[in-house]
Structures are given as C-alpha cells and as structure tokens.
Tab-separated table of C-alpha atoms in Angstrom:
chain	number	residue	atom	x	y	z
H	1	MET	CA	174.574	275.286	-22.022
H	2	GLU	CA	170.846	275.230	-22.197
H	3	GLN	CA	169.334	277.196	-25.018
H	4	PRO	CA	166.305	279.070	-24.058
H	5	SER	CA	163.179	278.110	-25.924
H	6	ARG	CA	162.290	280.676	-28.489
H	7	THR	CA	158.769	281.646	-27.886
H	8	PRO	CA	157.126	284.702	-29.420
H	9	PRO	CA	156.559	287.518	-27.033
H	10	HIS	CA	152.876	287.306	-27.464
H	11	ALA	CA	151.478	283.885	-28.016
H	12	PRO	CA	148.358	283.698	-30.289
H	13	GLN	CA	145.270	283.322	-28.349
H	14	ASN	CA	142.045	281.829	-29.361
H	15	ARG	CA	139.954	284.634	-30.570
H	16	THR	CA	136.280	284.144	-30.739
H	17	ARG	CA	134.684	285.113	-34.050
H	18	ARG	CA	131.880	287.504	-33.836
H	19	THR	CA	128.955	286.486	-36.050
H	20	PRO	CA	126.123	288.865	-36.897
H	21	PRO	CA	122.946	288.109	-35.000
H	22	LEU	CA	120.438	286.034	-36.793
H	23	PRO	CA	117.021	287.432	-37.718
H	24	PRO	CA	114.093	286.518	-35.470
H	25	GLN	CA	112.719	284.157	-38.148
H	26	ALA	CA	115.882	281.962	-37.989
H	27	GLN	CA	116.332	281.812	-34.266
H	28	GLY	CA	114.473	278.653	-33.501
H	29	GLY	CA	110.757	277.950	-33.565
H	30	SER	CA	110.249	276.487	-30.075
H	31	ASP	CA	110.172	279.770	-28.283
H	32	GLY	CA	107.043	281.815	-28.907
H	33	ARG	CA	109.023	285.112	-28.907
H	34	ASN	CA	111.775	283.962	-31.278
H	35	GLY	CA	109.705	281.725	-33.576
H	36	PRO	CA	108.094	282.723	-36.867
H	37	SER	CA	104.765	282.811	-35.209
H	38	GLY	CA	105.887	285.445	-32.749
H	39	SER	CA	107.659	287.742	-35.257
H	40	GLY	CA	104.427	289.257	-36.519
H	41	THR	CA	101.092	290.209	-35.200
H	42	VAL	CA	97.924	288.756	-36.675
H	43	TYR	CA	94.818	290.921	-36.780
H	44	ARG	CA	91.376	289.374	-37.256
H	45	ALA	CA	88.727	291.532	-38.893
H	46	SER	CA	85.487	291.394	-37.188
H	47	GLY	CA	82.021	292.293	-38.548
H	48	LYS	CA	81.700	295.330	-36.307
H	49	GLY	CA	85.185	296.663	-36.974
H	50	GLY	CA	86.875	297.465	-40.246
H	51	GLY	CA	86.140	294.114	-41.908
H	52	THR	CA	83.018	293.774	-43.979
H	53	VAL	CA	80.929	290.640	-43.709
H	54	PRO	CA	79.479	289.522	-47.076
H	55	ARG	CA	75.720	289.551	-47.176
H	56	PRO	CA	73.888	286.392	-48.064
H	57	VAL	CA	72.681	286.265	-51.675
H	58	PRO	CA	68.885	285.799	-52.085
H	59	PRO	CA	67.846	282.481	-53.653
H	60	VAL	CA	66.097	284.378	-56.447
H	61	VAL	CA	69.357	286.005	-57.518
H	62	LEU	CA	71.117	282.642	-57.447
H	63	ALA	CA	68.462	281.158	-59.641
H	64	LEU	CA	68.811	283.983	-62.125
H	65	ARG	CA	72.584	283.555	-62.205
H	66	ARG	CA	72.170	279.906	-63.054
H	67	PHE	CA	69.852	280.794	-65.984
H	68	PRO	CA	71.511	280.674	-69.402
H	69	ASP	CA	72.852	284.023	-70.493
H	70	PRO	CA	73.625	283.930	-74.268
H	71	ARG	CA	74.613	287.004	-76.259
H	72	LEU	CA	72.604	287.442	-79.489
H	73	THR	CA	73.303	289.824	-82.325
H	74	GLY	CA	70.587	292.050	-83.807
H	75	LEU	CA	69.729	289.444	-86.488
H	76	GLY	CA	69.967	286.646	-83.929
H	77	SER	CA	67.549	288.316	-81.604
H	78	GLY	CA	65.007	288.795	-84.351
H	79	LEU	CA	65.266	285.146	-85.468
H	80	PHE	CA	65.033	283.990	-81.869
H	81	CYS	CA	61.852	286.008	-81.196
H	82	THR	CA	60.192	285.065	-84.409
H	83	ALA	CA	60.944	281.305	-84.202
H	84	THR	CA	59.968	281.151	-80.504
H	85	MET	CA	56.692	282.963	-81.044
H	86	PHE	CA	55.741	280.870	-84.079
H	87	THR	CA	56.442	277.650	-82.111
H	88	LEU	CA	54.447	278.926	-79.137
H	89	ALA	CA	51.581	279.951	-81.350
H	90	CYS	CA	51.447	276.430	-82.858
H	91	LEU	CA	51.320	274.916	-79.355
H	92	ASP	CA	48.659	277.479	-78.409
H	93	ALA	CA	46.536	276.472	-81.352
H	94	LEU	CA	46.833	272.706	-80.365
H	95	LEU	CA	46.394	273.073	-76.563
H	96	PHE	CA	44.323	276.219	-76.013
H	97	ALA	CA	42.311	276.467	-79.321
H	98	GLY	CA	44.308	279.500	-80.510
H	99	SER	CA	43.767	281.784	-77.449
H	100	VAL	CA	45.217	285.202	-78.230
H	101	THR	CA	45.415	285.983	-74.413
H	102	VAL	CA	47.799	283.087	-73.839
H	103	TYR	CA	49.794	284.064	-76.865
H	104	GLY	CA	50.022	287.678	-75.567
H	105	VAL	CA	51.295	286.563	-72.116
H	106	LEU	CA	53.902	284.378	-73.713
H	107	PHE	CA	54.874	287.293	-75.996
H	108	LEU	CA	55.639	289.477	-72.920
H	109	LEU	CA	58.002	286.777	-71.551
H	110	VAL	CA	59.706	286.262	-74.902
H	111	SER	CA	60.152	290.035	-75.339
H	112	ALA	CA	61.822	290.284	-71.943
H	113	LEU	CA	64.193	287.419	-72.760
H	114	THR	CA	65.051	288.883	-76.189
H	115	ALA	CA	65.966	292.197	-74.601
H	116	MET	CA	68.026	290.520	-71.874
H	117	TRP	CA	69.929	288.181	-74.258
H	118	VAL	CA	70.836	290.706	-76.943
H	119	ARG	CA	74.384	291.923	-76.689
H	120	ARG	CA	75.233	295.449	-75.623
H	121	ALA	CA	76.323	296.569	-79.112
H	122	ASP	CA	72.834	295.685	-80.480
H	123	LEU	CA	70.524	296.884	-77.728
H	124	VAL	CA	68.613	299.130	-80.080
H	125	SER	CA	67.560	296.187	-82.290
H	126	ALA	CA	65.595	294.418	-79.586
H	127	PRO	CA	62.627	296.836	-79.557
H	128	VAL	CA	62.511	296.588	-83.418
H	129	ALA	CA	62.780	292.753	-83.617
H	130	VAL	CA	59.978	292.134	-80.988
H	131	PRO	CA	57.033	293.508	-82.963
H	132	ILE	CA	58.195	291.603	-86.122
H	133	GLY	CA	58.292	288.384	-84.089
H	134	PHE	CA	54.744	289.086	-82.813
H	135	ALA	CA	53.343	289.695	-86.269
H	136	VAL	CA	54.918	286.601	-87.775
H	137	GLY	CA	54.199	284.283	-84.870
H	138	VAL	CA	50.558	285.200	-84.675
H	139	LEU	CA	49.721	283.497	-87.974
H	140	PRO	CA	48.727	280.102	-86.464
H	141	VAL	CA	46.217	281.830	-84.073
H	142	ALA	CA	44.981	284.525	-86.417
H	143	GLY	CA	41.960	282.412	-87.526
H	144	GLY	CA	41.897	283.386	-91.181
H	145	SER	CA	40.046	281.233	-93.595
H	146	GLY	CA	40.388	280.681	-97.385
H	147	GLY	CA	43.587	281.399	-99.344
H	148	PHE	CA	46.257	284.008	-98.974
H	149	GLY	CA	43.758	286.896	-98.918
H	150	GLY	CA	41.802	285.321	-96.073
H	151	GLN	CA	44.931	284.668	-93.989
H	152	ALA	CA	46.126	288.240	-94.575
H	153	MET	CA	42.748	289.678	-93.429
H	154	GLY	CA	42.783	287.466	-90.319
H	155	LEU	CA	46.256	288.683	-89.498
H	156	VAL	CA	45.376	292.314	-89.923
H	157	THR	CA	42.197	291.896	-87.815
H	158	THR	CA	44.136	290.113	-85.022
H	159	LEU	CA	46.797	292.782	-84.970
H	160	ALA	CA	44.185	295.602	-84.831
H	161	MET	CA	42.045	293.954	-82.130
H	162	HIS	CA	44.969	292.828	-79.927
H	163	ALA	CA	47.421	295.633	-80.420
H	164	GLY	CA	47.702	296.029	-76.629
H	165	TRP	CA	49.841	292.917	-76.349
H	166	LEU	CA	52.014	294.189	-79.134
H	167	TYR	CA	52.582	297.543	-77.471
H	168	GLY	CA	53.074	295.886	-74.105
H	169	GLY	CA	55.776	293.538	-75.339
H	170	THR	CA	57.528	296.383	-77.128
H	171	LEU	CA	57.365	298.484	-73.949
H	172	VAL	CA	58.886	295.608	-71.836
H	173	ALA	CA	61.703	295.173	-74.343
H	174	GLY	CA	62.351	298.969	-74.372
H	175	VAL	CA	62.435	299.143	-70.557
H	176	VAL	CA	64.863	296.232	-70.260
H	177	VAL	CA	67.146	297.680	-72.882
H	178	THR	CA	67.118	301.071	-71.208
H	179	VAL	CA	67.997	299.573	-67.839
H	180	ARG	CA	70.885	297.619	-69.387
H	181	GLY	CA	72.178	300.630	-71.115
H	182	ILE	CA	72.108	302.761	-67.984
H	183	ARG	CA	73.888	300.066	-65.979
H	184	HIS	CA	76.565	299.771	-68.684
H	185	MET	CA	77.109	303.511	-68.683
H	186	THR	CA	77.346	303.537	-64.906
H	187	ARG	CA	79.916	300.859	-64.791
H	188	ARG	CA	81.998	302.593	-67.471
H	189	ALA	CA	81.980	305.815	-65.450
H	190	ALA	CA	82.954	303.935	-62.250
H	191	ARG	CA	85.910	302.340	-64.133
H	192	ARG	CA	87.054	305.668	-65.434
H	193	ARG	CA	86.949	307.246	-61.931
H	194	ALA	CA	88.876	304.317	-60.520
H	195	LEU	CA	91.419	304.531	-63.251
H	196	ALA	CA	91.821	308.281	-62.719
H	197	GLN	CA	92.253	307.797	-58.935
H	198	ALA	CA	94.814	305.086	-59.564
H	199	ARG	CA	96.765	307.372	-61.900
H	200	ALA	CA	96.590	310.260	-59.431
H	201	GLY	CA	97.907	308.097	-56.525
H	202	SER	CA	100.623	306.355	-58.465
H	203	PRO	CA	103.931	305.780	-56.551
H	204	GLY	CA	105.937	307.677	-59.105
H	205	THR	CA	105.257	311.018	-57.400
H	206	ALA	CA	106.247	309.663	-54.045
H	207	GLY	CA	109.523	308.322	-55.406
H	208	GLN	CA	110.332	311.719	-56.898
H	209	GLN	CA	109.678	313.425	-53.548
H	210	VAL	CA	111.945	310.940	-51.794
H	211	THR	CA	114.834	311.356	-54.279
H	212	SER	CA	114.497	315.175	-54.218
H	213	ALA	CA	114.941	315.290	-50.426
H	214	PRO	CA	118.284	316.539	-49.164
H	215	ARG	CA	120.855	313.917	-48.315
H	216	PRO	CA	122.491	313.818	-44.877
H	217	ARG	CA	126.042	315.073	-44.684
H	218	ARG	CA	128.766	312.554	-44.067
H	219	ARG	CA	130.913	312.890	-40.947
H	220	THR	CA	134.574	313.431	-41.652
H	221	ALA	CA	137.273	312.654	-39.152
C-alpha cells in the first residue's frame, strides 16, 4: 500500500520582510527630490532683505590699522615722550637752526601718539608725562649760553615764551585719553547688556516650562 506523503497542513510560505523606510538623505542622490540636495531648502540673503552687506572700509582706516599699536605703561609713556622729543630737538637744531615752531608741531604729534599708545590702566599718566617730555626735550633748542645757569635761564625763557605749544600738546593728550576712556566705558556697558540679555533668554527656563507641561494619558485596552 502506498503511504501518503506527510506534508504539513500549512506549508511555510516565503514571507517578505518589512524594512523601515530609509531617510531621504539615504535614498540615492540621482533624483533631485530624494537626494541630499533636495532634502533642505537653501535661502540666500540679499542686500535688500534680511542680510546685511558689509560696508567698504575707507583706506584711511586701513592705514591706521596697519600702524603699530604698542601698549606703554605710565613710566614707559613718559620715557617714550622724553626720548622722542629730545631726539627731535637735536634734529631740529641741526636741520632748522633750532626752530621752536617746528619743535612745537612735532610735540603735538608726539603727544597724540603718547596718549594713543598708553595702556588703558594708565590713561591718566599721559597728560602728566607729556609736559615733562616737552620741558626735557626743549634743551637743545632753548638757546642758552654759558654754564648751567645760562642753560637754565634759556630753558625758563623758552618755556615762558612758547607755553602755547606746551598747553596745546597737553590738551591734545587729554582729549585723546578722554575719548579712549569713553569708548572703553561704552564697550563695557554694551558687554554687560549683552550678558544680561543672554542670561535672561537662557534655555533653562524653556526646558522647565516643557517639563512642567501635563503629559498625555496613555490609552488602555
């Protein structure tokens, strides 16, 4: 007798495995809709819209930025002004026969540089160091004769007759120092406001609001 073949009542069928759909970034790059380039939108900021176009920097500002910018202490600014004025006075005596007008114009420039190059912690020392530099540097062009007494009398006479240059250089140094101090105070105030705004808009408060929101109820069968 023939034995019937034992086959299971339900033969296993080939079941297709369902895989989760791939993200748009991984679904091929040939198609513009599925490629990485089509997954996002690129916005270009224009000058008339929200984007800001940087303004061209004037050449004078570029030249000033390339100029050396040392930071001198109070003692360093005094030594710089005194040594520079004495050297310029010697050159003035050799080239211009000791012209006090040339010396005064050079003193205005040196006073401005001294006030610009002194560091912020020693801004007050610049207007004090400038008159000392003028008095010491004017010795080669004072025109005194004789010994120490004649040189001292020539120095006092030059300072008395040409005190306008001394006051002018001191005023220039004071104005430059005042402007630098005001700019420094303005920047510090702006930094404090920005820091206060950053602390006020920190994401910690938003996170607390999200966690304190009521959770949705789970559905039970």
